[in-house]
Coordinates of C-alpha atoms in Angstrom, one line a residue:
Chain A
M1 CA -62.8 -33.2 74.4
M2 CA -61.9 -33.1 70.8
T3 CA -60.7 -36.1 68.9
G4 CA -58.8 -35.4 65.7
W5 CA -56.2 -36.8 63.3
N6 CA -53.5 -36.3 66.0
D7 CA -55.2 -39.0 68.1
F8 CA -55.7 -41.4 65.2
I9 CA -52.3 -43.1 65.5
W10 CA -53.2 -44.4 69.0
Y11 CA -56.5 -45.9 68.0
A12 CA -55.1 -47.2 64.7
S13 CA -52.2 -48.9 66.4
A14 CA -54.4 -50.6 69.0
S15 CA -56.9 -51.7 66.3
S16 CA -54.2 -53.0 64.0
L17 CA -52.5 -54.9 66.8
L18 CA -55.8 -56.5 67.8
W19 CA -56.7 -57.3 64.2
I20 CA -53.3 -59.0 63.5
T21 CA -53.3 -60.9 66.8
G22 CA -56.9 -61.9 66.4
S23 CA -56.4 -63.2 62.9
V24 CA -53.3 -65.2 63.8
L25 CA -55.1 -66.6 66.8
S26 CA -58.2 -67.5 64.8
F27 CA -56.3 -70.3 63.1
K28 CA -56.0 -72.2 66.4
K29 CA -58.9 -70.8 68.4
F30 CA -61.8 -69.7 66.3
R31 CA -63.8 -68.0 68.9
T32 CA -61.1 -66.1 70.8
G33 CA -59.5 -64.9 67.6
N34 CA -62.8 -63.6 66.4
V35 CA -63.6 -61.8 69.7
I36 CA -60.1 -60.1 69.7
F37 CA -60.5 -59.1 66.0
A38 CA -64.0 -57.7 66.8
S39 CA -62.6 -55.6 69.7
G40 CA -60.2 -54.0 67.2
I41 CA -63.2 -53.1 65.1
L42 CA -64.8 -51.6 68.1
I43 CA -61.8 -49.4 69.0
Y44 CA -61.7 -48.2 65.4
L45 CA -65.4 -47.4 65.5
V46 CA -65.0 -45.4 68.8
F47 CA -62.4 -43.2 67.0
I48 CA -64.8 -42.7 64.0
I49 CA -67.6 -41.7 66.3
L50 CA -65.5 -39.3 68.5
F51 CA -63.9 -37.8 65.3
W52 CA -67.4 -37.4 63.8
K53 CA -68.6 -35.6 66.9
S54 CA -65.6 -33.3 67.0
L55 CA -65.9 -32.4 63.3
G56 CA -69.6 -31.7 63.6
R57 CA -70.2 -33.4 60.3
A58 CA -69.8 -36.9 58.7
P59 CA -66.1 -37.7 58.1
M60 CA -66.7 -38.6 54.5
R61 CA -65.4 -35.8 52.5
T62 CA -61.6 -36.0 52.0
M63 CA -59.5 -38.9 50.8
G64 CA -58.2 -39.5 54.3
E65 CA -61.7 -39.7 55.7
T66 CA -62.9 -42.1 53.1
R67 CA -59.9 -44.3 53.7
L68 CA -60.9 -44.3 57.4
W69 CA -64.2 -46.0 56.3
Y70 CA -62.3 -48.3 53.9
S71 CA -60.2 -49.7 56.7
F72 CA -63.3 -50.0 58.9
F73 CA -65.5 -51.7 56.4
I74 CA -62.7 -54.1 55.2
A75 CA -62.3 -55.2 58.8
V76 CA -66.1 -55.5 59.4
T77 CA -66.7 -57.3 56.1
S78 CA -63.8 -59.8 56.4
W79 CA -64.9 -60.5 60.0
L80 CA -68.6 -61.1 59.0
L81 CA -67.6 -63.2 56.0
H82 CA -65.2 -65.2 58.1
L83 CA -68.1 -66.0 60.6
R84 CA -70.3 -66.9 57.7
W85 CA -68.0 -68.9 55.4
R86 CA -65.1 -69.8 57.7
Y87 CA -62.4 -69.3 55.2
K88 CA -59.2 -69.0 57.3
F89 CA -57.3 -66.5 55.3
L90 CA -60.2 -63.9 55.4
L91 CA -59.2 -62.5 58.7
P92 CA -55.4 -62.0 58.0
F93 CA -56.4 -60.5 54.6
G94 CA -58.8 -58.0 56.3
A95 CA -56.2 -57.3 59.0
V96 CA -53.4 -56.5 56.6
L97 CA -55.5 -54.4 54.2
A98 CA -57.2 -52.4 56.9
T99 CA -53.8 -51.8 58.6
V100 CA -52.3 -50.7 55.3
F101 CA -55.0 -48.1 54.8
S102 CA -54.6 -46.9 58.3
V103 CA -50.8 -46.5 57.8
I104 CA -51.4 -44.5 54.7
N105 CA -53.5 -42.2 56.7
I106 CA -50.8 -41.8 59.3
L107 CA -48.0 -41.2 56.8
K108 CA -49.9 -38.9 54.5
P109 CA -52.1 -36.7 56.7
E110 CA -54.3 -34.5 54.6
I111 CA -55.5 -31.1 55.4
H112 CA -59.1 -31.1 56.6
S113 CA -61.5 -28.2 56.8
T114 CA -64.3 -28.6 59.2
T115 CA -67.1 -27.4 57.0
L116 CA -69.2 -29.0 54.3
M117 CA -70.1 -27.0 51.2
P118 CA -73.9 -26.7 50.4
A119 CA -73.8 -29.2 47.5
L120 CA -72.7 -31.9 49.9
Q121 CA -75.5 -31.3 52.4
S122 CA -77.9 -34.0 51.4
A123 CA -79.6 -37.0 52.9
W124 CA -77.9 -39.0 50.1
F125 CA -74.4 -38.1 51.0
I126 CA -73.8 -40.7 53.8
P127 CA -75.5 -43.7 52.2
H128 CA -73.9 -42.9 48.8
V129 CA -70.3 -42.9 50.2
T130 CA -70.9 -45.8 52.7
V131 CA -72.3 -48.2 50.1
Y132 CA -69.4 -47.4 47.9
M133 CA -66.9 -48.1 50.7
V134 CA -68.5 -51.4 51.5
A135 CA -68.6 -52.3 47.8
Y136 CA -64.9 -51.5 47.4
A137 CA -64.0 -53.6 50.4
V138 CA -66.0 -56.6 49.1
V139 CA -64.6 -56.5 45.5
A140 CA -61.1 -56.1 46.9
A141 CA -61.7 -59.3 48.9
G142 CA -62.9 -61.0 45.8
L143 CA -59.7 -60.2 43.9
L144 CA -57.6 -61.4 46.7
V145 CA -59.4 -64.7 46.9
A146 CA -59.0 -65.0 43.1
V147 CA -55.2 -64.6 43.5
A148 CA -55.3 -67.1 46.4
S149 CA -57.1 -69.6 44.1
Y150 CA -53.8 -70.1 42.2
F151 CA -52.2 -71.4 45.4
K152 CA -55.0 -73.0 47.2
G153 CA -57.1 -74.5 44.4
E154 CA -59.5 -73.4 41.8
E155 CA -62.6 -74.1 43.8
L156 CA -61.9 -70.8 45.6
M157 CA -63.2 -69.0 42.5
K158 CA -66.7 -69.9 43.6
M159 CA -66.1 -67.5 46.5
T160 CA -64.6 -64.8 44.3
D161 CA -67.8 -65.1 42.2
D162 CA -70.0 -64.7 45.2
L163 CA -68.0 -61.7 46.5
T164 CA -67.9 -60.0 43.1
R165 CA -71.6 -60.5 42.6
I166 CA -72.4 -58.8 45.9
G167 CA -69.7 -56.1 45.3
T168 CA -71.0 -55.4 41.8
A169 CA -74.6 -55.0 43.0
L170 CA -73.4 -52.7 45.8
I171 CA -71.4 -50.6 43.3
L172 CA -74.6 -50.2 41.2
I173 CA -76.6 -49.3 44.2
G174 CA -74.0 -46.6 45.1
M175 CA -74.1 -45.3 41.6
L176 CA -77.9 -45.2 41.5
M177 CA -78.0 -43.2 44.7
G178 CA -75.5 -40.9 43.2
A179 CA -77.8 -40.4 40.2
V180 CA -80.8 -39.6 42.3
W181 CA -78.8 -37.2 44.4
A182 CA -77.3 -35.6 41.3
K183 CA -80.8 -34.9 40.0
Q184 CA -81.5 -33.1 43.2
A185 CA -78.3 -31.1 43.3
W186 CA -77.3 -30.4 39.7
G187 CA -80.5 -30.9 37.7
T188 CA -79.4 -34.0 35.8
Y189 CA -78.9 -37.5 37.0
W190 CA -76.0 -38.1 34.7
A191 CA -73.7 -35.2 33.7
W192 CA -70.9 -37.2 31.9
D193 CA -68.6 -35.9 34.6
A194 CA -65.1 -37.6 34.8
K195 CA -65.9 -39.3 38.1
E196 CA -69.2 -40.5 36.8
N197 CA -67.7 -41.9 33.6
W198 CA -65.0 -43.8 35.5
A199 CA -67.6 -45.1 38.0
A200 CA -69.6 -46.5 35.0
V201 CA -66.3 -48.0 33.6
T202 CA -65.6 -49.7 36.9
W203 CA -69.1 -51.1 37.2
L204 CA -69.1 -52.3 33.5
F205 CA -65.8 -54.1 34.0
Y206 CA -67.3 -56.0 37.0
V207 CA -70.4 -56.7 34.9
S208 CA -68.1 -58.0 32.2
Y209 CA -66.4 -60.3 34.7
L210 CA -69.8 -61.8 35.8
H211 CA -70.8 -62.4 32.2
I212 CA -67.4 -64.0 31.3
R213 CA -67.7 -66.3 34.3
S214 CA -71.1 -67.5 33.4
R215 CA -70.2 -68.1 29.7
Y216 CA -66.6 -69.4 30.1
P217 CA -66.4 -70.9 33.6
L218 CA -63.2 -72.7 32.7
K219 CA -61.2 -69.7 31.5
R220 CA -59.9 -68.6 34.9
N221 CA -57.0 -66.5 33.6
L222 CA -59.3 -64.4 31.4
A223 CA -61.7 -63.8 34.3
V224 CA -59.0 -62.9 36.8
I225 CA -57.4 -60.5 34.4
T226 CA -60.8 -58.8 33.9
L227 CA -61.1 -58.6 37.7
A228 CA -57.7 -57.1 38.1
V229 CA -58.4 -54.5 35.4
A230 CA -61.7 -53.7 37.1
F231 CA -59.8 -53.1 40.3
V232 CA -57.4 -50.7 38.6
A233 CA -60.4 -48.8 37.2
L234 CA -61.9 -48.7 40.7
Q235 CA -58.7 -47.0 42.0
I236 CA -58.8 -44.5 39.2
T237 CA -62.5 -43.7 39.9
W238 CA -61.7 -43.3 43.6
Y239 CA -58.7 -41.0 43.5
G240 CA -56.8 -41.3 40.2
V241 CA -59.5 -39.3 38.3
N242 CA -58.4 -36.2 40.2
Y243 CA -55.1 -36.2 38.3
M244 CA -56.6 -36.5 34.9
P245 CA -57.1 -33.6 32.4
A246 CA -60.9 -34.1 32.5
A247 CA -60.9 -33.4 36.3
R248 CA -60.6 -29.7 35.7
K249 CA -64.3 -29.6 34.7
S250 CA -65.4 -32.2 37.2
M251 CA -68.1 -31.4 39.7
H252 CA -66.8 -34.1 42.0
T253 CA -63.5 -32.5 42.9
Y254 CA -64.7 -30.6 45.9
T255 CA -61.4 -29.7 47.4
M256 CA -60.4 -27.5 44.4
T257 CA -63.3 -25.1 44.9
D258 CA -62.5 -24.4 48.6
Chain B
M1 CA -64.6 -34.8 15.2
E2 CA -66.9 -31.8 14.2
S3 CA -68.6 -33.8 11.5
L4 CA -69.3 -36.7 13.9
Q5 CA -71.2 -34.4 16.3
I6 CA -74.8 -35.3 16.9
T7 CA -77.6 -32.7 17.2
P8 CA -80.2 -34.1 19.6
A9 CA -82.5 -31.3 18.6
L10 CA -83.0 -33.2 15.3
W11 CA -85.1 -35.8 17.1
A12 CA -87.0 -33.5 19.5
F13 CA -90.6 -34.5 20.4
P14 CA -92.6 -35.9 18.6
V15 CA -89.7 -37.6 16.6
S16 CA -88.1 -38.8 19.9
L17 CA -91.3 -40.6 20.9
I18 CA -91.8 -42.1 17.4
L19 CA -88.2 -43.4 17.2
A20 CA -88.3 -44.7 20.8
I21 CA -91.5 -46.7 20.0
A22 CA -90.0 -47.9 16.7
V23 CA -87.0 -49.3 18.6
L24 CA -89.4 -51.2 20.9
I25 CA -91.4 -52.5 18.0
G26 CA -88.1 -53.5 16.2
I27 CA -86.9 -55.4 19.2
W28 CA -90.2 -57.1 19.7
S29 CA -90.5 -58.2 16.1
I30 CA -86.9 -59.5 15.9
G31 CA -87.4 -61.3 19.2
T32 CA -90.7 -62.8 18.0
Y33 CA -90.3 -63.6 14.3
Y34 CA -86.6 -63.8 13.7
K35 CA -85.5 -66.1 16.6
A36 CA -84.2 -68.8 14.3
T37 CA -81.7 -66.4 12.5
K38 CA -78.0 -66.3 13.1
F39 CA -78.3 -62.6 13.8
Y40 CA -80.6 -63.2 16.7
R41 CA -78.3 -65.9 18.1
I42 CA -75.2 -63.7 17.9
A43 CA -77.0 -60.5 19.2
T44 CA -78.3 -62.3 22.3
G45 CA -75.1 -64.1 23.1
I46 CA -72.8 -63.2 26.0
P47 CA -69.7 -62.6 23.7
C48 CA -71.7 -59.9 21.9
A49 CA -72.8 -58.4 25.2
V50 CA -69.2 -58.4 26.5
I51 CA -67.8 -56.9 23.3
L52 CA -70.4 -54.1 23.2
T53 CA -69.8 -53.4 26.9
L54 CA -66.1 -53.1 26.2
I55 CA -66.7 -50.7 23.4
M56 CA -68.9 -48.6 25.8
I57 CA -66.1 -48.8 28.4
L58 CA -63.5 -47.6 25.8
F59 CA -65.5 -44.4 25.0
L60 CA -66.3 -43.8 28.7
I61 CA -62.5 -44.0 29.5
I62 CA -61.7 -41.6 26.7
E63 CA -64.3 -39.1 27.9
G64 CA -63.5 -39.7 31.6
T65 CA -59.8 -39.0 31.0
F66 CA -59.8 -36.2 28.5
G67 CA -63.2 -34.6 29.0
N68 CA -64.0 -34.5 25.3
E69 CA -67.6 -35.1 24.7
M70 CA -67.5 -38.5 23.1
H71 CA -71.1 -39.2 24.0
K72 CA -72.2 -36.4 21.7
T73 CA -70.7 -38.1 18.6
W74 CA -71.9 -40.9 16.3
L75 CA -68.9 -42.9 17.3
F76 CA -70.5 -43.4 20.7
V77 CA -74.2 -43.3 19.8
I78 CA -74.0 -46.1 17.2
P79 CA -72.5 -48.8 19.5
A80 CA -74.8 -47.5 22.2
I81 CA -77.8 -48.2 20.1
M82 CA -76.4 -51.7 19.3
F83 CA -75.9 -52.2 23.0
M84 CA -79.6 -51.2 23.5
F85 CA -80.8 -53.7 20.9
S86 CA -78.8 -56.5 22.3
L87 CA -79.9 -55.7 25.9
G88 CA -83.6 -55.4 24.7
L89 CA -83.6 -58.7 22.9
V90 CA -82.1 -60.6 25.9
T91 CA -84.6 -59.0 28.2
L92 CA -87.5 -59.8 26.0
R93 CA -86.4 -63.5 25.8
R94 CA -86.3 -63.7 29.6
I95 CA -89.6 -62.0 30.0
K96 CA -91.2 -64.4 27.6
N97 CA -89.7 -67.3 29.4
R98 CA -90.6 -65.8 32.7
S99 CA -87.3 -66.9 34.2
G100 CA -85.2 -65.1 36.8
L101 CA -86.8 -62.0 38.4
G102 CA -83.4 -60.6 39.4
F103 CA -82.1 -61.0 35.8
I104 CA -85.2 -59.4 34.3
M105 CA -85.1 -56.5 36.8
N106 CA -81.4 -55.7 36.1
H107 CA -81.5 -56.1 32.3
A108 CA -84.9 -54.4 31.8
G109 CA -84.0 -51.6 34.2
L110 CA -80.7 -50.9 32.4
F111 CA -82.5 -51.0 29.1
L112 CA -85.1 -48.5 30.2
V113 CA -82.4 -46.1 31.5
V114 CA -80.4 -46.3 28.3
W115 CA -83.5 -46.1 26.1
A116 CA -84.9 -43.0 27.9
M117 CA -81.5 -41.4 28.1
T118 CA -80.9 -41.8 24.3
F119 CA -84.3 -40.5 23.1
G120 CA -85.0 -38.2 26.0
S121 CA -81.8 -36.3 25.6
A122 CA -83.5 -34.4 22.7
D123 CA -86.3 -33.2 25.0
Y124 CA -84.1 -32.3 27.9
M125 CA -84.0 -28.5 28.3
E126 CA -81.8 -26.5 30.7
S127 CA -81.3 -22.8 31.2
R128 CA -80.0 -20.3 33.7
M129 CA -82.0 -17.3 34.9
I130 CA -80.8 -14.2 36.7
I131 CA -83.3 -12.5 38.9
Y132 CA -82.6 -9.4 41.0
K133 CA -84.2 -9.0 44.5
G134 CA -87.7 -7.8 44.0
G135 CA -87.6 -8.3 40.3
S136 CA -89.2 -11.0 38.2
E137 CA -88.1 -12.9 35.0
N138 CA -89.4 -15.4 32.5
L139 CA -86.4 -15.8 30.2
G140 CA -83.7 -18.4 30.8
F141 CA -80.4 -18.5 28.9
M142 CA -79.2 -21.8 27.5
E143 CA -75.6 -22.9 27.3
D144 CA -75.5 -22.7 23.5
G145 CA -76.6 -19.0 23.7
G146 CA -80.3 -19.6 22.9
T147 CA -83.1 -18.5 25.2
M148 CA -85.8 -20.5 26.9
P149 CA -88.9 -18.5 27.6
L150 CA -91.3 -19.7 30.3
N151 CA -95.0 -19.0 30.2
F152 CA -94.9 -17.8 33.8
H153 CA -92.8 -15.2 35.6
I154 CA -90.6 -16.0 38.6
K155 CA -90.3 -13.3 41.2
L156 CA -87.4 -13.2 43.7
D157 CA -88.8 -12.0 47.0
N158 CA -85.5 -12.5 48.8
F159 CA -82.1 -14.1 48.6
R160 CA -80.5 -15.3 51.8
T161 CA -77.2 -16.9 52.8
E162 CA -76.8 -18.9 55.9
Y163 CA -73.3 -19.2 57.5
Y164 CA -71.4 -21.6 59.7
P165 CA -70.6 -20.4 63.2
D166 CA -67.3 -19.0 61.9
G167 CA -69.4 -16.3 60.1
T168 CA -67.6 -16.6 56.7
T169 CA -68.2 -20.1 55.3
P170 CA -71.6 -20.4 53.6
R171 CA -73.7 -23.2 54.8
Q172 CA -76.7 -22.8 52.5
F173 CA -78.2 -20.4 49.9
Y174 CA -82.0 -19.7 49.7
S175 CA -84.0 -18.0 47.0
D176 CA -87.5 -17.1 48.2
L177 CA -89.6 -17.2 45.1
S178 CA -93.2 -16.5 44.1
I179 CA -94.8 -17.7 40.9
N180 CA -98.3 -16.6 40.2
D181 CA -98.6 -15.7 43.9
K182 CA -97.5 -19.2 44.9
K183 CA -94.6 -18.9 47.4
M184 CA -91.7 -21.4 47.5
T185 CA -88.1 -21.5 48.5
A186 CA -85.3 -23.1 46.4
S187 CA -82.0 -24.0 48.1
V188 CA -79.0 -26.1 47.1
N189 CA -80.0 -29.8 47.0
S190 CA -83.7 -29.0 47.3
P191 CA -85.2 -27.7 44.1
V192 CA -88.8 -26.6 43.6
K193 CA -91.2 -27.8 41.0
Y194 CA -93.7 -25.7 39.0
D195 CA -95.7 -26.6 35.9
G196 CA -93.4 -29.4 34.8
Y197 CA -90.2 -27.4 35.4
M198 CA -87.7 -28.0 38.1
I199 CA -86.1 -24.8 39.6
Y200 CA -82.7 -25.1 41.2
Q201 CA -80.6 -22.8 43.3
S202 CA -77.5 -22.5 41.1
G203 CA -75.6 -19.3 41.9
Y204 CA -75.8 -15.8 43.3
D205 CA -74.2 -12.4 43.2
V206 CA -70.9 -13.0 45.0
R207 CA -70.3 -9.3 45.7
N208 CA -73.4 -8.3 47.6
G209 CA -76.1 -10.9 47.1
S210 CA -78.3 -8.6 45.0
Y211 CA -79.4 -11.3 42.6
T212 CA -79.8 -15.1 42.4
I213 CA -79.0 -17.5 39.6
L214 CA -81.6 -20.2 39.1
Q215 CA -81.3 -23.3 36.9
I216 CA -84.5 -24.2 35.1
V217 CA -84.8 -27.8 33.9
R218 CA -87.4 -29.6 31.8
D219 CA -86.9 -33.4 31.6
P220 CA -90.2 -35.0 30.4
W221 CA -88.6 -38.5 30.1
L222 CA -87.4 -38.5 33.7
W223 CA -90.1 -40.8 35.1
I224 CA -89.0 -43.6 32.8
V225 CA -85.4 -43.2 34.0
W226 CA -86.7 -43.4 37.6
T227 CA -88.6 -46.6 36.8
G228 CA -85.4 -48.1 35.3
I229 CA -83.4 -47.0 38.4
A230 CA -86.0 -48.5 40.7
M231 CA -85.9 -51.8 38.8
L232 CA -82.1 -51.8 38.9
A233 CA -82.1 -51.2 42.6
I234 CA -84.5 -54.2 43.1
G235 CA -82.4 -56.3 40.8
S236 CA -79.3 -55.5 42.8
L237 CA -80.9 -56.3 46.1
I238 CA -82.1 -59.6 44.7
M239 CA -78.5 -60.3 43.6
I240 CA -77.2 -59.6 47.1
L241 CA -79.9 -61.5 49.0
K242 CA -79.3 -64.6 46.9
K243 CA -75.6 -64.7 47.9
I244 CA -75.9 -64.0 51.7

């Protein structure tokens, strides 16, 4: 049996429902809420696995496919961090964000071809994309906590710092894997390609945030603005870059060469 | 913009190596004998680090948006060298104090990458070579129109294309090569190595596959970049493990 984008709406609705129910319930009953939330993750994972098998390749090539992982890792990350740190709003945050990205996928179905071009056939492909997706989810959580700190108290910034440190390190690891892969595929580890440059911009903004926090711990507004700007840069790196003049020469826009 | 263009060939080996060592000696002497100066205090401060980072960001945004080669102009290279000095001085101070393995790995790793990229760019050589089936070649053509002769010949024994089950979408391209009777196969994502050169599968005759296009790369500073990348990876892992 083949599982494709047509089936996605059923799995996504079930998962979203379980995520939202679980996160609301977790305020009253920690354990039950967490179990229900986890079952939502499990259903989503089942879709990814069946979809992967039907495609015959990793679903990590198109925008829609990477958003699939984004939803998945946001849910997983918020669930794990909630177990670890017990911040109540983490689960609803994860539920809403993961649902939003699923809805985008349902409303804007993109055309998917079932084959992978030779340049993408590398052992680095899956870890490179996966690490980036986890990183994106973690820094997104960091920004949300920073915004929440204006309502719930400045001590929440400690958590934003932790999340952003982890996310920044993950962004760097993703970029390093990209460099090693680029050397294998294109002959150079850094080609000054549009996507590469924006990836460096994103990482450097997060690095700036960490430095600003360590030097000026009391200037919260400055730090949060930097974090918001970094998040915008991240969106540009992820998909915005495809619409820029520089993208015409980019080696990262695989859909254009099909 | 034309007049701001840099010509990396100007500092090709051995100048590249001499300049690179001079930078290390410069950083070491400032960090050892001029620690009491105002310059040192400012250069190793976080405000300086953040401002230089923002300047780097600005140029990367311009190049990432418009695709003009900012990194090949002095506008980019001068702040990049200042960035390198600031980073080098901070790293040296931490190494001397022996404090924070994660900090040292991240900063020293980034320094090595930037340092080797800056001076190694002059010694990086890349060319493309067309070889017909059964023929052999030792001359590569560079992007600027120059040629890059090798002191060995590459013979193309066969060029093969592997297809997906649909029979029309290519899955992989292979060039079976022999160099001085040594047989090897280059394919996309898996280059071969010979005598300090990396040989990549780059293109092919799209009409009937009668020739292959290889990319020939010489990158003698690469091992320093790999060392820097390995240090950054370790530094990042330390950062994550400390927070979980």
